[in-house]
Tab-separated table of C-alpha atoms in Angstrom:
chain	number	residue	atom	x	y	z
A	1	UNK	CA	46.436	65.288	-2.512
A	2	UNK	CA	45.556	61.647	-2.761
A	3	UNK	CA	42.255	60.632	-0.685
A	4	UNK	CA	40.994	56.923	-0.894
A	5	UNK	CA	37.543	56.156	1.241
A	6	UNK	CA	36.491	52.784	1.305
A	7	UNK	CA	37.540	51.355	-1.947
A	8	UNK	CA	36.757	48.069	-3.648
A	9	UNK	CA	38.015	46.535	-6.463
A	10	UNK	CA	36.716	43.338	-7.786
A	11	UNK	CA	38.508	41.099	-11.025
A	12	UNK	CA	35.672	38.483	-12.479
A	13	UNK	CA	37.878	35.205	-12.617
A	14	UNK	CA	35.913	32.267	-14.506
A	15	UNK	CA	32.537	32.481	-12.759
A	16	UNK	CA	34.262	33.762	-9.478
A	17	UNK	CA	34.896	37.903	-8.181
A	18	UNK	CA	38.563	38.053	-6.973
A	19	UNK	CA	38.316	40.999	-4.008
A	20	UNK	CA	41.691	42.536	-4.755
A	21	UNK	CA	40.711	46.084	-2.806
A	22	UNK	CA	38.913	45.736	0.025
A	23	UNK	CA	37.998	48.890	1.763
A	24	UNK	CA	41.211	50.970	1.233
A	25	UNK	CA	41.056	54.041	3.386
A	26	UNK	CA	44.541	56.205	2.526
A	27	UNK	CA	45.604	59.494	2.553
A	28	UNK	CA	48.620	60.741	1.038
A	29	UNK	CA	49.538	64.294	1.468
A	30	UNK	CA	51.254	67.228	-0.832
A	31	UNK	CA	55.151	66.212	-0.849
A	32	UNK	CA	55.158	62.904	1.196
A	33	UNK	CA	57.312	60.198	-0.225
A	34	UNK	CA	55.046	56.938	0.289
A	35	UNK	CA	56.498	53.624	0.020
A	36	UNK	CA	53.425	50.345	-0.273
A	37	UNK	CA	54.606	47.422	0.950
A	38	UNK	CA	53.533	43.617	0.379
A	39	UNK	CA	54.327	40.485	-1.409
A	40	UNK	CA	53.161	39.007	-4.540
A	41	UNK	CA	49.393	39.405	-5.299
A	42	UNK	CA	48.595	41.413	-2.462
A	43	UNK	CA	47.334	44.329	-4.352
A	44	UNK	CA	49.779	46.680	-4.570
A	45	UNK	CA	49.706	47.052	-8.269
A	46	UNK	CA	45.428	47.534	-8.753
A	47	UNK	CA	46.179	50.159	-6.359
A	48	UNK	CA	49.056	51.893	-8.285
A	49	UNK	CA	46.637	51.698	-11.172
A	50	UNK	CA	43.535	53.111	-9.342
A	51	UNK	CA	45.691	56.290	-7.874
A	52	UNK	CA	47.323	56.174	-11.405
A	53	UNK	CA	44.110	56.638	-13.103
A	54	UNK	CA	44.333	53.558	-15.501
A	55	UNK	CA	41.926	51.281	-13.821
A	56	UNK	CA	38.607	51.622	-12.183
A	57	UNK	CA	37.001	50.357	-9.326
A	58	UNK	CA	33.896	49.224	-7.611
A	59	UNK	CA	33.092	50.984	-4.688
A	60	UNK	CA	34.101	53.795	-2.936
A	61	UNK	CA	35.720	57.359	-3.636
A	62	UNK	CA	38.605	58.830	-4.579
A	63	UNK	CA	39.750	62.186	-4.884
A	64	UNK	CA	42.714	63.475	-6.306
A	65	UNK	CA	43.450	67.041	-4.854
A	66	UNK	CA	40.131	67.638	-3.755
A	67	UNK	CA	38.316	66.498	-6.490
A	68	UNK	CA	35.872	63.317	-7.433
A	69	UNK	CA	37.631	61.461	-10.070
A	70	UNK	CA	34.032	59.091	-10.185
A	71	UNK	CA	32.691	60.877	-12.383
A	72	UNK	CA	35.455	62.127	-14.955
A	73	UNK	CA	34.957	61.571	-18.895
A	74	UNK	CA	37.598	59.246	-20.438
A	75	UNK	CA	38.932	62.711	-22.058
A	76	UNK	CA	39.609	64.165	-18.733
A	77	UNK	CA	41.029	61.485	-17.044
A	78	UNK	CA	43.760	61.058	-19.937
A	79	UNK	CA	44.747	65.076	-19.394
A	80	UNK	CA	45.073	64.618	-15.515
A	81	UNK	CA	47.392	61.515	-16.338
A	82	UNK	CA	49.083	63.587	-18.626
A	83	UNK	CA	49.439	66.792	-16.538
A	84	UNK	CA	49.362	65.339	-12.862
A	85	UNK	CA	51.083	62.187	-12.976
A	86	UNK	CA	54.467	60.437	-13.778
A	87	UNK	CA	54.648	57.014	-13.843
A	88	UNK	CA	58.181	55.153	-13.262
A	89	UNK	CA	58.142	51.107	-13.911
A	90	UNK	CA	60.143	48.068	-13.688
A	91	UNK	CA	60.413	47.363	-16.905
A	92	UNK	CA	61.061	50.819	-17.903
A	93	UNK	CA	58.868	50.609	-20.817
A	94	UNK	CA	60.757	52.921	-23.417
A	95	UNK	CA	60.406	52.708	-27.215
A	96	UNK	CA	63.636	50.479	-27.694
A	97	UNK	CA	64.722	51.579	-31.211
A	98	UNK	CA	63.881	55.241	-30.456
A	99	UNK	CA	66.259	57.900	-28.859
A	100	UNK	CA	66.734	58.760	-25.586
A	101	UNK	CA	65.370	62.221	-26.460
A	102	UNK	CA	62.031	61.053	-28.027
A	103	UNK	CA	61.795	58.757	-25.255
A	104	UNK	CA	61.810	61.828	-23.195
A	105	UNK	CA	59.813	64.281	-24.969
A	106	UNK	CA	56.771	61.389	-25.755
A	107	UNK	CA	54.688	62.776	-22.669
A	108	UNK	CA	54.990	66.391	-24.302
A	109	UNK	CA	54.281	64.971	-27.533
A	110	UNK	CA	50.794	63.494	-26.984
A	111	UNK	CA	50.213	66.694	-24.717
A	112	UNK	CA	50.809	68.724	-28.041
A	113	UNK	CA	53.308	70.772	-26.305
A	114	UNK	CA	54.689	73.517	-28.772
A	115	UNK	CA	56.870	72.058	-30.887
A	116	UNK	CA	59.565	74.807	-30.021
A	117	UNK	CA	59.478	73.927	-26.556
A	118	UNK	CA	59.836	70.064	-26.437
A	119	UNK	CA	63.612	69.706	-26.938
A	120	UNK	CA	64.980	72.599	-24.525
A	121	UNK	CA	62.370	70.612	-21.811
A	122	UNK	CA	63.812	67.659	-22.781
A	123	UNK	CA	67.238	68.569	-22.644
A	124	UNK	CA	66.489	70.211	-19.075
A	125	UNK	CA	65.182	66.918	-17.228
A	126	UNK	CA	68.378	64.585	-18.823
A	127	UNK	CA	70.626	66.942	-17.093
A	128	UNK	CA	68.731	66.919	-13.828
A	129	UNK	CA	69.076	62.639	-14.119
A	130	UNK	CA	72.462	62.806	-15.727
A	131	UNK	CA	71.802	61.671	-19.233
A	132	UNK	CA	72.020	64.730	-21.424
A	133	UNK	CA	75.247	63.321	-23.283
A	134	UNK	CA	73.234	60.595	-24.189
A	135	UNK	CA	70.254	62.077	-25.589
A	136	UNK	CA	70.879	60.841	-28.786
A	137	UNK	CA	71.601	57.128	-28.153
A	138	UNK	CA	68.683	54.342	-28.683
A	139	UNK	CA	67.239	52.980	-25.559
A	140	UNK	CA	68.297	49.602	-26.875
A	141	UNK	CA	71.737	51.196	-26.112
A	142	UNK	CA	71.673	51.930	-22.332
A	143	UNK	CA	72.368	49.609	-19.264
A	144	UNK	CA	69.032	49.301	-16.928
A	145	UNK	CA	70.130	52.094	-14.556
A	146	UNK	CA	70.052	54.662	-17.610
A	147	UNK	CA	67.195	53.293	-18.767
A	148	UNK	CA	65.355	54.101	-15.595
A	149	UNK	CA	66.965	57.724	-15.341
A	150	UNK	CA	65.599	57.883	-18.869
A	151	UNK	CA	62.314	56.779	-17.616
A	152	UNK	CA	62.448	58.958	-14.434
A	153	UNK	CA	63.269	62.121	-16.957
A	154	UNK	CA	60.297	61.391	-18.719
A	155	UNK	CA	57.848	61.003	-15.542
A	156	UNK	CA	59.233	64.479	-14.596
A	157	UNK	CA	59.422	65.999	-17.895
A	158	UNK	CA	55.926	67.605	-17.467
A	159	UNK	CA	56.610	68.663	-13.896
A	160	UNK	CA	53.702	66.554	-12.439
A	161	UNK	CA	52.723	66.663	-9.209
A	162	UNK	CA	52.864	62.860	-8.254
A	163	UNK	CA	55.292	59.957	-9.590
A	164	UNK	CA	53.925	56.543	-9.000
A	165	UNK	CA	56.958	54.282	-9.092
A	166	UNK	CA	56.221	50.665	-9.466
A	167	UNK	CA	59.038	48.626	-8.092
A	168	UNK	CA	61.869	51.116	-9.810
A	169	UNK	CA	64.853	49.074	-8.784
A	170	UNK	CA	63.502	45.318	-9.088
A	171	UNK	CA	65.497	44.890	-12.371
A	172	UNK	CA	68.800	46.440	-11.053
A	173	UNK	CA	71.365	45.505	-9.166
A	174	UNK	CA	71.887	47.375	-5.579
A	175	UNK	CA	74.311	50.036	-6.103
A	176	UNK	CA	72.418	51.170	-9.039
A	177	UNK	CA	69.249	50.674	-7.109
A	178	UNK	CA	70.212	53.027	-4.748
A	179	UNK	CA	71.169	55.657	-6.955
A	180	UNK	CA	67.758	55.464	-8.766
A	181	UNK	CA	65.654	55.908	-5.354
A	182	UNK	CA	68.539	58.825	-4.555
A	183	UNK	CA	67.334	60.327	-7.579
A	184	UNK	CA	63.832	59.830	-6.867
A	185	UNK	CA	63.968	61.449	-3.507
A	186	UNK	CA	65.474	64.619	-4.536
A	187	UNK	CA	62.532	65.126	-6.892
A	188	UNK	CA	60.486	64.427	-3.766
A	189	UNK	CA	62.709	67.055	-1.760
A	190	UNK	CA	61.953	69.856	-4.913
A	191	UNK	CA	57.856	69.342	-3.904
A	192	UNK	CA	56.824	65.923	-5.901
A	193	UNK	CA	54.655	63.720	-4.007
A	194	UNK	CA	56.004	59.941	-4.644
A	195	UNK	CA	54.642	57.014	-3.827
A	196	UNK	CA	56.156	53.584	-4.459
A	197	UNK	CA	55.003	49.931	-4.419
A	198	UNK	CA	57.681	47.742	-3.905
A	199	UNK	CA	58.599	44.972	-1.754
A	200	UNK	CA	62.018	45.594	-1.394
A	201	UNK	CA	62.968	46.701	2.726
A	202	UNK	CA	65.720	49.134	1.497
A	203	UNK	CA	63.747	51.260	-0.653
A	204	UNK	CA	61.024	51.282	1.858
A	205	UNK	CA	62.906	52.550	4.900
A	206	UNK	CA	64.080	55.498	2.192
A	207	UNK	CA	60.215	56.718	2.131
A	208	UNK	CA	58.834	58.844	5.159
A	209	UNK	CA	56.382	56.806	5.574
A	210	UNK	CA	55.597	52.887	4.860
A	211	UNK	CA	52.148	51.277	4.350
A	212	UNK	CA	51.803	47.572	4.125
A	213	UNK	CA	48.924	45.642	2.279
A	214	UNK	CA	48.088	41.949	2.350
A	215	UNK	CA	45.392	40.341	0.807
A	216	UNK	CA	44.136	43.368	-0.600
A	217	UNK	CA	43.957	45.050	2.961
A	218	UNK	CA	46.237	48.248	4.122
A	219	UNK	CA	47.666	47.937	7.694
């Protein structure tokens, strides 16, 4: 599904290049559950955003099931985001005076889903995360577990074929932590591919497989 060949990423800092990628070579197949590992500054986020499609790179290839994403318009690369992918972050970023159903239904939205269809999909991913009594509530209004089921709904709402979680539990505690990956790998048993970049040992050894980066280098 996900195939990176020697990829390099470069940030421009003053009059310096920062080499935050250097040479990636990774392959993540259909329905693997992929945890990145490494502290602080090591890369893992650039490459979240790279295999995310929200950042480019330098050097290399990458192709998302089978195909060149190089040289994709900006058009196309917003409708794979939009089709393929469902992203999960720490901060959960919701609209916090909106509901827990637009919250939801925003990725259909932009796709310009039929209108008819929106809340029944909606309604169907709450209940597979457990939220469909709150549906109406403002984000504002939920603990940070809920939140992230609310965010987790909405990665899955247009049944994409990868979530890219970006440390999903660092802003909860570890019971509700726990759940939240729980939750994450049954979508993962149903056929999602999932990676996740965190640095936390307990959500890694819940992945089938672990790959560690350091200094912008995978082991």
């Amino acid at each position: 599904m996900i195939e990176l060949r020697q990829l390099n990423k470069y940030y421009k800092v003053g009059k310096q290049r920062f080499h935050a990628l250097k040479d990636v070579d990774l392959t993540i197949g259909d329905g693997e559950m992929v945890a990145v590992v490494g502290k602080s500054g090591a890369g893992k986020s650039t490459l979240m955003n790279i295999i995310g499609l929200v950042d480019t790179w330098d050097s290399g290839e990458y192709l998302l099931d089978g195909v060149s994403i190089r040289k994709q318009s900006d058009r196309r690369l917003a409708r794979l985001r939009n089709e393929k992918i469902g992203f999960v972050l720490q901060d959960f970023a919701l609209i916090e005076d909106q509901s827990v159903l637009f919250n939801v239904s925003l990725p259909l939205i932009l796709g310009r889903e039929k209108y008819g269809n929106i809340k029944p999909k909606a309604l169907r991913v709450l209940e597979k995360v457990g939220l469909a009594d709150q549906r109406n509530k403002k984000a504002n209004q939920l603990s940070g577990g809920q939140k992230q089921r609310v965010a987790i709904a909405r990665a899955m709402i247009n049944e994409p074929s990868l979530i890219l979680a970006d440390e999903p539990t660092g802003a909860l505690d570890s019971k509700t932590g726990a759940e939240i990956i729980e939750l994450l790998g049954r979508q993962n048993a149903s056929g999602t591919t999932v990676l996740i970049i965190t640095h936390d040992r307990t959500v890694s050894e819940s992945c089938g497989r672990v790959v560690r980066i350091a200094d912008g280098v995978l082991d």
